[in-house]
Short mmCIF file of C-alpha atoms and ligand atoms in Angstrom, two decimals:
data_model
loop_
_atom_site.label_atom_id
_atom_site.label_comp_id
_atom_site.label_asym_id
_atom_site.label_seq_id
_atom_site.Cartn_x
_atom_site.Cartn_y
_atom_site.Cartn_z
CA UNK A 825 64.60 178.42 -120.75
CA UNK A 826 66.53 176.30 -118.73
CA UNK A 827 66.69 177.73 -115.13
CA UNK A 828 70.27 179.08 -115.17
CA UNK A 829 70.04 182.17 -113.09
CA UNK A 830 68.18 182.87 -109.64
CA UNK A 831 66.41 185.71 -111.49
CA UNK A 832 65.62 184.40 -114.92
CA UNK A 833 63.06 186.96 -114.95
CA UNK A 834 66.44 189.60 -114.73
CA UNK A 835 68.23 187.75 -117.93
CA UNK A 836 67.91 189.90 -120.89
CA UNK A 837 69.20 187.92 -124.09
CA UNK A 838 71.04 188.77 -127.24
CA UNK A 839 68.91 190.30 -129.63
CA UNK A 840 67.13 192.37 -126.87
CA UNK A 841 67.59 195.93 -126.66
CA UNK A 842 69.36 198.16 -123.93
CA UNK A 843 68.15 201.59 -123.91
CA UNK A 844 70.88 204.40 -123.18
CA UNK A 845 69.69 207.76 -121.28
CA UNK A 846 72.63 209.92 -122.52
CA UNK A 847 74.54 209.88 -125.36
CA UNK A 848 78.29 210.80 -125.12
CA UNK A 849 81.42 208.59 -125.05
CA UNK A 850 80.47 206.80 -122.42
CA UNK A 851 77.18 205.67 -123.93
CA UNK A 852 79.21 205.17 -127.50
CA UNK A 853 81.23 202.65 -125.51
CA UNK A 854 78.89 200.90 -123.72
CA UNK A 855 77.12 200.55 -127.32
CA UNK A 856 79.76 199.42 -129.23
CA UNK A 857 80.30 196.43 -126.40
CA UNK A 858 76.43 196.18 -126.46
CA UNK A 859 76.63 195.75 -130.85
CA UNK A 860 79.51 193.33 -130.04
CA UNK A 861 77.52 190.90 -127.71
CA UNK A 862 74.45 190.71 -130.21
CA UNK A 863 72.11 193.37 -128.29
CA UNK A 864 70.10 196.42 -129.97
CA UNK A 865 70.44 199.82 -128.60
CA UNK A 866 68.55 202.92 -128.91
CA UNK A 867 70.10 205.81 -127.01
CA UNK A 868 67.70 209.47 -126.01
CA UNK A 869 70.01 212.27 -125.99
CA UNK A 870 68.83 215.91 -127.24
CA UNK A 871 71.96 216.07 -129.86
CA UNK A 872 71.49 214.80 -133.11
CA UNK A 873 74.05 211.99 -134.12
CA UNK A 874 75.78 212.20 -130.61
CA UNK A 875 78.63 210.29 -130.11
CA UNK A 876 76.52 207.32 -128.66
CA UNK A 877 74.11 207.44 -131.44
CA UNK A 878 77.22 206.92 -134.27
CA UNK A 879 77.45 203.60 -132.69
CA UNK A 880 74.00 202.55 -131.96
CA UNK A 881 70.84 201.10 -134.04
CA UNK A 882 68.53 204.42 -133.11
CA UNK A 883 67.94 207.39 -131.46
CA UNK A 884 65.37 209.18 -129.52
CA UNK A 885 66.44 213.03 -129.93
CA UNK A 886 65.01 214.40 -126.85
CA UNK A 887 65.81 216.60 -124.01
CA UNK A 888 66.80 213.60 -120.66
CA UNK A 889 64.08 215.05 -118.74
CA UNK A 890 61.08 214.70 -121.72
CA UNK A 891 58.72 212.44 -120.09
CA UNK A 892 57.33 211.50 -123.29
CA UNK A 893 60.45 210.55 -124.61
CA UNK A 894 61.75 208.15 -121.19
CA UNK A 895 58.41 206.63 -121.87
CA UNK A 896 59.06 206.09 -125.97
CA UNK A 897 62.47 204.52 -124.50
CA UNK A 898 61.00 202.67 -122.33
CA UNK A 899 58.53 200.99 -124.49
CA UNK A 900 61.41 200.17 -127.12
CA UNK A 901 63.67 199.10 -125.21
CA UNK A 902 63.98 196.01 -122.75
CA UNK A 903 66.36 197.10 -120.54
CA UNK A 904 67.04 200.83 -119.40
CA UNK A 905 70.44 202.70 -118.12
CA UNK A 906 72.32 205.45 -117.97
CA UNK A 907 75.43 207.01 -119.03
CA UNK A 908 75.53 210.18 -116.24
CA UNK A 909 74.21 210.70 -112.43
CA UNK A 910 71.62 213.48 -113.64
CA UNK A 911 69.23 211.17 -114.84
CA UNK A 912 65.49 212.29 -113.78
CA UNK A 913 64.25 210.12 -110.55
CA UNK A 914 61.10 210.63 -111.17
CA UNK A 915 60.90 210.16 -115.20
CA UNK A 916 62.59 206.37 -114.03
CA UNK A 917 59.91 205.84 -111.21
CA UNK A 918 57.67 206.93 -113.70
CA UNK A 919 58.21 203.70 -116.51
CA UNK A 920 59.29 201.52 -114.01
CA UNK A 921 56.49 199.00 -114.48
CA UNK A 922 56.92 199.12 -118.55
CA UNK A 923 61.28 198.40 -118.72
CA UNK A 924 63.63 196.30 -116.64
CA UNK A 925 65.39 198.90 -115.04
CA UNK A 926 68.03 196.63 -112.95
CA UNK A 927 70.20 199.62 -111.35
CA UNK A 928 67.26 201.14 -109.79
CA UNK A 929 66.97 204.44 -108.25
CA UNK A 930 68.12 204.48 -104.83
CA UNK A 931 72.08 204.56 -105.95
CA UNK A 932 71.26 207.59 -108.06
CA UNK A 933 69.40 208.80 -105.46
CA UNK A 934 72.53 208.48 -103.48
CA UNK A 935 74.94 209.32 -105.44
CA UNK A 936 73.27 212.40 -106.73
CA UNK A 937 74.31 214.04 -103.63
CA UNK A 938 77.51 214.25 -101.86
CA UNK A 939 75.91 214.34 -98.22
CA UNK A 940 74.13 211.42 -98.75
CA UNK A 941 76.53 209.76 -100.59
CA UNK A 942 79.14 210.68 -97.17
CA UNK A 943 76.70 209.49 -94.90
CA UNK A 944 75.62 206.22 -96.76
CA UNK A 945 79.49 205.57 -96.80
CA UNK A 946 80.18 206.44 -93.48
CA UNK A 947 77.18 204.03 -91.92
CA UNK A 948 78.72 201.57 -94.20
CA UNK A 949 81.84 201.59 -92.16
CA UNK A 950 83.90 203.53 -95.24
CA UNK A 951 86.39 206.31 -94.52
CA UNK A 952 86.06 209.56 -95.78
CA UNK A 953 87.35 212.97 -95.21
CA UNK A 954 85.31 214.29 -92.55
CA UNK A 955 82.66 216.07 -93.57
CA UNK A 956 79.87 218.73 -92.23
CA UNK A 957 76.23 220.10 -94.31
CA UNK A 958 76.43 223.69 -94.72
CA UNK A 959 73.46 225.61 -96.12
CA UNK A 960 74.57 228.81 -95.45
CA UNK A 961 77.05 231.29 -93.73
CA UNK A 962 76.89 230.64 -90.24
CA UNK A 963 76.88 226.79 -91.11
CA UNK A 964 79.90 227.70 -93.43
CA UNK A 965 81.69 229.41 -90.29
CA UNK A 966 80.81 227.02 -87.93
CA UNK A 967 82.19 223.58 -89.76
CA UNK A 968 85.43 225.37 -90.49
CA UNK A 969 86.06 225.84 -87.41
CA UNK A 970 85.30 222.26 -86.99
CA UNK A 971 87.23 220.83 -89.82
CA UNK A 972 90.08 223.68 -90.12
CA UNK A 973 91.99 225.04 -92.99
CA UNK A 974 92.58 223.79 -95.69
CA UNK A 975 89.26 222.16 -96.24
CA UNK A 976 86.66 222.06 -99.34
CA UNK A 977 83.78 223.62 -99.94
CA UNK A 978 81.42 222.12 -102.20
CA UNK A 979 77.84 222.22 -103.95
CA UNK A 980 76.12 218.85 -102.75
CA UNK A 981 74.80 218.60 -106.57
CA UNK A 982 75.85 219.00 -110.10
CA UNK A 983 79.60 219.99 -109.74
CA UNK A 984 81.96 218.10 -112.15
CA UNK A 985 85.54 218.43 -112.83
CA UNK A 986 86.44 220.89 -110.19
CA UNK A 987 83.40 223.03 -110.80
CA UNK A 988 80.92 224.20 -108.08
CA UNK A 989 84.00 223.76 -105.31
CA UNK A 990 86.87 225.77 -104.17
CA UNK A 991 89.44 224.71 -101.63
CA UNK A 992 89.89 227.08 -98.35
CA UNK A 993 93.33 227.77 -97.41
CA UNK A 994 92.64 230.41 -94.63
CA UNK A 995 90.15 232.74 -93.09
CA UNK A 996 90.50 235.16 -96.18
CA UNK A 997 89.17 232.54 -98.62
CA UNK A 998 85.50 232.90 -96.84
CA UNK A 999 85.10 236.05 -98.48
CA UNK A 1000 86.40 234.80 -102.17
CA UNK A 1001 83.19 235.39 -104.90
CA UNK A 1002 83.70 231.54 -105.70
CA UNK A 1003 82.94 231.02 -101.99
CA UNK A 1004 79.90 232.89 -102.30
CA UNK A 1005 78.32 231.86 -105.61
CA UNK A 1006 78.98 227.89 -103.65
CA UNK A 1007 76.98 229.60 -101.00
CA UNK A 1008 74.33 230.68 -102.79
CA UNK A 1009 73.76 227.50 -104.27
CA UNK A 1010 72.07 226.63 -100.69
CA UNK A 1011 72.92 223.14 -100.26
CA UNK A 1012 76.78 222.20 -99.53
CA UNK A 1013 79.17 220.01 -97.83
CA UNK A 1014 82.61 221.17 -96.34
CA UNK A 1015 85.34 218.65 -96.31
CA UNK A 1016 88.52 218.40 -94.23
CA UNK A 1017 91.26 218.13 -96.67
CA UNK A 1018 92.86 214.50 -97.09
CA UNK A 1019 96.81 214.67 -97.24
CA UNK A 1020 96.50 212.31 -100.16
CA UNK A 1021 99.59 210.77 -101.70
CA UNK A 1022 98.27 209.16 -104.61
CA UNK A 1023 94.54 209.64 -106.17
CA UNK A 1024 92.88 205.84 -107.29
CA UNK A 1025 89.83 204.32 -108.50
CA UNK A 1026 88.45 200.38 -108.65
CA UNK A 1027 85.83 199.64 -110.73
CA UNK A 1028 82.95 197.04 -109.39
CA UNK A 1029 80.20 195.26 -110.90
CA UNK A 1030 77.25 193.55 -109.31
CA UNK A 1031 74.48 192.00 -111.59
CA UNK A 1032 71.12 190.91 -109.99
CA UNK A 1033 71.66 187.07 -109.08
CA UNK A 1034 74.24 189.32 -106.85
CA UNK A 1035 77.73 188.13 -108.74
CA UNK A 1036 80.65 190.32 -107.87
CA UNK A 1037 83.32 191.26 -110.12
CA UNK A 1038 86.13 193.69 -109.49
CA UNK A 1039 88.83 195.54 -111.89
CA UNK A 1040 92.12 196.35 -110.95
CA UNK A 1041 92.92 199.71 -108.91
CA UNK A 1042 94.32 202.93 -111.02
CA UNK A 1043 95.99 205.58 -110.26
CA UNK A 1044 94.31 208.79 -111.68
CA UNK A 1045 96.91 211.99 -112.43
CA UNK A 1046 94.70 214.95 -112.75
CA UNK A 1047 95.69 218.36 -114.43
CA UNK A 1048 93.25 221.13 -113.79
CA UNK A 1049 90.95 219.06 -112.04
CA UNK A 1050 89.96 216.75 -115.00
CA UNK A 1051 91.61 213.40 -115.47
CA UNK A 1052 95.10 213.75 -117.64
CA UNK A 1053 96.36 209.77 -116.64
CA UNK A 1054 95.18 206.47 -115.79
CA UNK A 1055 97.79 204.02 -114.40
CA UNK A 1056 97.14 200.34 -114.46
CA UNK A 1057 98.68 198.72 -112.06
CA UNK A 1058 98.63 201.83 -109.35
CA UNK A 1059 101.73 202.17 -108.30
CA UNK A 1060 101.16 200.86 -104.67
CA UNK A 1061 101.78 198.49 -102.61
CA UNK A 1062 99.72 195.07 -103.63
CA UNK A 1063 98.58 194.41 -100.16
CA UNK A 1064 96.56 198.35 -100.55
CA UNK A 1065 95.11 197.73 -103.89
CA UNK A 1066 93.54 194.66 -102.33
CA UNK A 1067 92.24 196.75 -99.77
CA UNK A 1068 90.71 199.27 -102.68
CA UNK A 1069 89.20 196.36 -104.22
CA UNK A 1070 88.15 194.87 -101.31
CA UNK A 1071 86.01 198.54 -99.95
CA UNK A 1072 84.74 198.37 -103.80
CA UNK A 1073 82.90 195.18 -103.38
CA UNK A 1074 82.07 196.47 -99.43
CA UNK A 1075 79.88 199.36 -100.77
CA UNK A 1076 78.70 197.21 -103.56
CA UNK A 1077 77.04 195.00 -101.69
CA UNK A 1078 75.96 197.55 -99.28
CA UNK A 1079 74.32 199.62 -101.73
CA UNK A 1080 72.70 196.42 -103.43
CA UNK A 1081 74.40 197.58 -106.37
CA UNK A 1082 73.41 196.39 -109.89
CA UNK A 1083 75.56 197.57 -112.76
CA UNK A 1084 78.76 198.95 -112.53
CA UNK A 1085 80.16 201.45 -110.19
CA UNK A 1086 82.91 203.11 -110.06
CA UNK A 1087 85.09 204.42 -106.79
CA UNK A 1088 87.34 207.10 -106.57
CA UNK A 1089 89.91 207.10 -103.39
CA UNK A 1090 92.48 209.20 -101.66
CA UNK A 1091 95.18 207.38 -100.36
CA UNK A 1092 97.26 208.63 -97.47
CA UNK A 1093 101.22 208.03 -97.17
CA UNK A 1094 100.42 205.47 -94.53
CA UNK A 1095 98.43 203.63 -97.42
CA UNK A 1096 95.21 205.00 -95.39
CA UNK A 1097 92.47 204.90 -98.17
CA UNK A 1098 89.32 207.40 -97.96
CA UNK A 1099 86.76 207.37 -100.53
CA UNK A 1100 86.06 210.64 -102.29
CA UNK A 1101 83.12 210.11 -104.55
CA UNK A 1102 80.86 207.18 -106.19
CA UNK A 1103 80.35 206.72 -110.17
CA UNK A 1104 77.13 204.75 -110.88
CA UNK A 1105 78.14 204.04 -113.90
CA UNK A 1106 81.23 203.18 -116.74
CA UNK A 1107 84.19 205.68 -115.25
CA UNK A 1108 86.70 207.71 -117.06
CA UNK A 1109 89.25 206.01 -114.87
CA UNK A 1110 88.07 202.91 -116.55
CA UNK A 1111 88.76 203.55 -120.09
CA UNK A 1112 91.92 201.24 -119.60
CA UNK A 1113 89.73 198.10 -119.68
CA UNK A 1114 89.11 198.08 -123.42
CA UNK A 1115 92.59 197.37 -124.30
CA UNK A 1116 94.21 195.77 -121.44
CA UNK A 1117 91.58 193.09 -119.48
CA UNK A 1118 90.14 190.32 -120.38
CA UNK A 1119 86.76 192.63 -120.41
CA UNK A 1120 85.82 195.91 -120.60
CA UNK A 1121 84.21 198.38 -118.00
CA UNK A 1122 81.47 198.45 -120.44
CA UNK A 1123 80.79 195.00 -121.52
CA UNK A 1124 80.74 194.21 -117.85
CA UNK A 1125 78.26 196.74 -117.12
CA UNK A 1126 76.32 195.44 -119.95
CA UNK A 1127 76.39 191.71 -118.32
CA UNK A 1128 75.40 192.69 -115.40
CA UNK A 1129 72.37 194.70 -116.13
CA UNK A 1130 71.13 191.77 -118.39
CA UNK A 1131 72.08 189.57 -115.20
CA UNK A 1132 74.47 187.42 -117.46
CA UNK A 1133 77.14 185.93 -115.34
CA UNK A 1134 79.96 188.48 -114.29
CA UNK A 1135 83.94 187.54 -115.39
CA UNK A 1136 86.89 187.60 -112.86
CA UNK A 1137 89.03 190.18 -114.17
CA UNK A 1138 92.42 189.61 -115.65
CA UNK A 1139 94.59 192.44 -116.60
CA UNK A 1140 96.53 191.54 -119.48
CA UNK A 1141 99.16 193.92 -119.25
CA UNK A 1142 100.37 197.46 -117.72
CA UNK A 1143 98.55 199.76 -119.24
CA UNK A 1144 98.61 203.52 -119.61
CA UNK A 1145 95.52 205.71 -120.64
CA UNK A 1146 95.90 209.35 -121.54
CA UNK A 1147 93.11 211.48 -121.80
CA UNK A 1148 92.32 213.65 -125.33
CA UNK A 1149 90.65 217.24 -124.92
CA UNK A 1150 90.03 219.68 -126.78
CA UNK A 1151 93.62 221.41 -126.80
CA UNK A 1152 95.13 218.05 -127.90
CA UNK A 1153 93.85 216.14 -130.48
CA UNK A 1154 95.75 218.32 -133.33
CA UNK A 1155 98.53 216.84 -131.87
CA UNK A 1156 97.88 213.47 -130.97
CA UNK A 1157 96.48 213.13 -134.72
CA UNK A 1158 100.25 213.67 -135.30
CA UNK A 1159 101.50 210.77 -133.12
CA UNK A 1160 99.17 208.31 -134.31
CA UNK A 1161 102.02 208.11 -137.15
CA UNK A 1162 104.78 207.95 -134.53
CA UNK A 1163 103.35 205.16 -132.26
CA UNK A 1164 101.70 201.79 -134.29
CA UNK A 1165 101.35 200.56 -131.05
CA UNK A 1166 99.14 202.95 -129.11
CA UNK A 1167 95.59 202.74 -128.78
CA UNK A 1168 93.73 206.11 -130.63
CA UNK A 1169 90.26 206.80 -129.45
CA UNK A 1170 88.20 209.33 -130.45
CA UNK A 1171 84.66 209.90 -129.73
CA UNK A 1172 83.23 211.93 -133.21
CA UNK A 1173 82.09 214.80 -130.99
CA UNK A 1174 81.32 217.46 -133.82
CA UNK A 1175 82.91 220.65 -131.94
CA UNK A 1176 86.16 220.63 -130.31
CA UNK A 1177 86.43 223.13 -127.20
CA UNK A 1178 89.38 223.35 -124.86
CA UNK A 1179 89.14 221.03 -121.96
CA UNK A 1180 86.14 219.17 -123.56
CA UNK A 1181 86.90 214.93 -123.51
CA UNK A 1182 87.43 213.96 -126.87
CA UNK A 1183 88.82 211.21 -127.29
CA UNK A 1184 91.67 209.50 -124.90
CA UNK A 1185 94.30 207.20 -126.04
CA UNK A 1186 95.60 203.48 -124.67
CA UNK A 1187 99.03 202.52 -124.34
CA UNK A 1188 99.63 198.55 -122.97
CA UNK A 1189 103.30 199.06 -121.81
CA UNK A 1190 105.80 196.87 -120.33
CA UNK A 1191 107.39 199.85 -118.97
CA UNK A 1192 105.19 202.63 -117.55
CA UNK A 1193 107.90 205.09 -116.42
CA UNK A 1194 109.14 205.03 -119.91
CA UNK A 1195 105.89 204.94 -121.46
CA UNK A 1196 105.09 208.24 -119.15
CA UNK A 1197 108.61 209.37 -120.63
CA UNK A 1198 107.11 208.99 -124.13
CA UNK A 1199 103.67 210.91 -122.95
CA UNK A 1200 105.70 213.95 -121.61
CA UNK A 1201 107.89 213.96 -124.58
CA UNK A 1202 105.65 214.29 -127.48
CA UNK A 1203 104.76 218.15 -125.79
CA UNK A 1204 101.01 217.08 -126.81
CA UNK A 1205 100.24 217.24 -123.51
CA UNK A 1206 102.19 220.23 -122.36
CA UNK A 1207 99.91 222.51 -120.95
CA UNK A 1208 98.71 219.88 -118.19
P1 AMP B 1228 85.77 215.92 -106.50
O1 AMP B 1228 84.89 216.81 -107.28
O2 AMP B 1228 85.23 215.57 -105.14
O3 AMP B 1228 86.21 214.69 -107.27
O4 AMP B 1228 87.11 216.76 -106.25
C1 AMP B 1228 87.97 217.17 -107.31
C2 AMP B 1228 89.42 217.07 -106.88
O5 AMP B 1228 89.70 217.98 -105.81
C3 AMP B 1228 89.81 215.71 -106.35
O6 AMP B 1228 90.15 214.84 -107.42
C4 AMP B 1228 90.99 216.05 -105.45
O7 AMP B 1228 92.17 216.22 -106.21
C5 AMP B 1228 90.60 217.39 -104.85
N1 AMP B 1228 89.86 217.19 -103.59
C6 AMP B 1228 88.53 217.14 -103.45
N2 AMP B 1228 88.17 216.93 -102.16
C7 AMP B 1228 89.31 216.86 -101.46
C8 AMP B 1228 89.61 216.66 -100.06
N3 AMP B 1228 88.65 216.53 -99.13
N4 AMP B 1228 90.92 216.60 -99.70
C9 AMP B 1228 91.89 216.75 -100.62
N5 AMP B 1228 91.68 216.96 -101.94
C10 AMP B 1228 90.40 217.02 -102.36
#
């Protein structure tokens, strides 16, 4: 082969297979780009025809953690990711020398844990609410009275969608149960709370000859602490979602990052923008791509762990993504008859459960206030 890349060694071709630890809708979409660009993929997840498996060429059905199973992976595959942050360390280390595994394991390592993923953002020169370890009640009382009320008190590991956290308004909160069971958990950060005016994420990609690419900035509505709506472009000044994209590609090159990534952000009223918490992988917030760039969140990824070269991102139009639980996809069946134009995803989980992501649907717009109109009129969404 021609010597096209500065790490030919890195360049996995079509016809090669990408191995998928996980196997829900974010693995089903990184597959379906993978099928699309000519590459095999076998995905380990312990669920039987899991959404990622409807879309790929095989399946390992395993527990994540099996060793024996990372290793089967590893040996059938050519190239090994992820599709979640609770991927074993050690299981990686562990086939390492048998499977390209580009993205490494110092971001996971990283991002695993939200006091090292502070402090690797902080020496990086990145905002953040200010932030203080607590392991246990004295630290507890002693960083409040650092930070003040309100602040956040968090487990350092495993929360998701507002779980493992509850926000401290005053001295009484201390002695909530929620408090204590994030207590007992034994290792935990307290934030100051960020005045935030608008929630965003950027999405950045970063294969091994060390191209950049970047996606536009959204703005994320949540509703009960999960993601309700993605808003392409965020409705901010220009000259601030340059500044987003720009602190994207900052920590991507400071955390050598290979893959995608993606970044959540607070931003202030003053346009002030603090970085909540790293994604080291495709992104909820990033659904939008599929529809309205010139490439997707996934096929990106999917580039740039084979070390192909990465795209500059176009977005092709306004774009509005609305997320599908549980609770609504009896009635967004309903509007798929209503709107020919929208975009209806769904991700063949087999049980539907109330706040559980099941699909999410795309709507390219040349109006998003009217679009949101539309969103908020059809009731599907009501109890957000
Ligand atoms: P996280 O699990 O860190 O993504 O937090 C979940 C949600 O809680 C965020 O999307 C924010 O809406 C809110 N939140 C978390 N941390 C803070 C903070 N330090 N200041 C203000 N709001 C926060």
């Amino acid at each position: 082969m021609p010597n096209l890349t500065k790490h030919p060694e890195a360049y996995i071709e079509q016809g090669k297979t990408i191995g998928i630890i996980g196997g829900g809708q974010l693995g089903q979409m990184m597959a379906f780009s993978a099928k699309a660009a000519g590459m095999k993929v076998i995905i380990l997840d312990p669920t039987p025809q899991c959404p990622a498996a409807q879309a790929a060429d095989d399946q390992i059905v395993a527990p994540y953690a099996d060793v024996a199973a990372i290793k089967e992976l590893a040996r059938r595959a050519d190239v090994l990711t992820y599709e979640f942050e609770n991927v074993d360390l050690q299981a990686l280390k562990d086939v390492a020398d048998q499977v390209a595994i580009p993205q490494g394991t110092n971001l996971l390592y990283t991002t695993k844990n939200r006091i090292r993923e502070k402090t690797f953002l902080r020496d990086a020169g990145l905002q953040t609410a200010p932030f203080a370890a607590v392991k246990n009640r004295a630290d507890l009382n002693a960083a409040v009275e650092k930070l003040g009320y309100p602040c956040v008190l968090k487990t350092c590991e495993g929360g998701y969608d507002g779980h493992g956290q509850i926000v401290l308004k005053s001295a009484q909160d201390l002695d909530d149960p929620i408090t204590e069971e994030v207590l007992q958990y034994g290792d935990d950060i307290l934030e100051g709370w960020v005045p935030f005016k608008m929630e965003c994420s950027v999405m950045v990609a970063r294969n091994t000859d060390g191209d950049i690419t970047v996606f536009p900035v959204s703005e994320n509505i949540h509703a009960h602490e999960i993601l309700h709506l993605s808003i392409v472009p965020a409705r901010m000044p220009v000259e601030w979602q340059q500044r987003a994209q720009q602190m994207a590609e900052k920590i991507a090159e400071a955390i050598d990052l290979k893959g995608i990534l993606g970044v959540e952000m607070f931003v202030g009223a003053d346009g002030q923008l603090y970085v909540n918490e790293l994604a080291p992988r495709p992104h909820n917030s990033g659904h939008y791509t599929i529809e309205a760039c010139n490439f997707s969140q996934f096929a990106v990824h999917n580039r740039a762990i084979c070390n192909w070269p990465l795209p500059k991102i176009k977005l092709m139009s306004p774009v509005v993504m609305v997320n599908v639980l549980g609770q609504h996809v009896a009635g967004t069946r309903r509007l798929i008859h209503e709107y020919p134009q929208w975009h209806f995803h769904d991700y063949g989980k087999a049980e539907s459960r109330h706040n559980r992501k099941m699909g999410h649907v795309t709507i390219l717009t040349d109006d998003i206030e009217a679009t949101l109109k539309q969103i908020k009129d059809s009731h599907v969404w009501d109890d957000e």
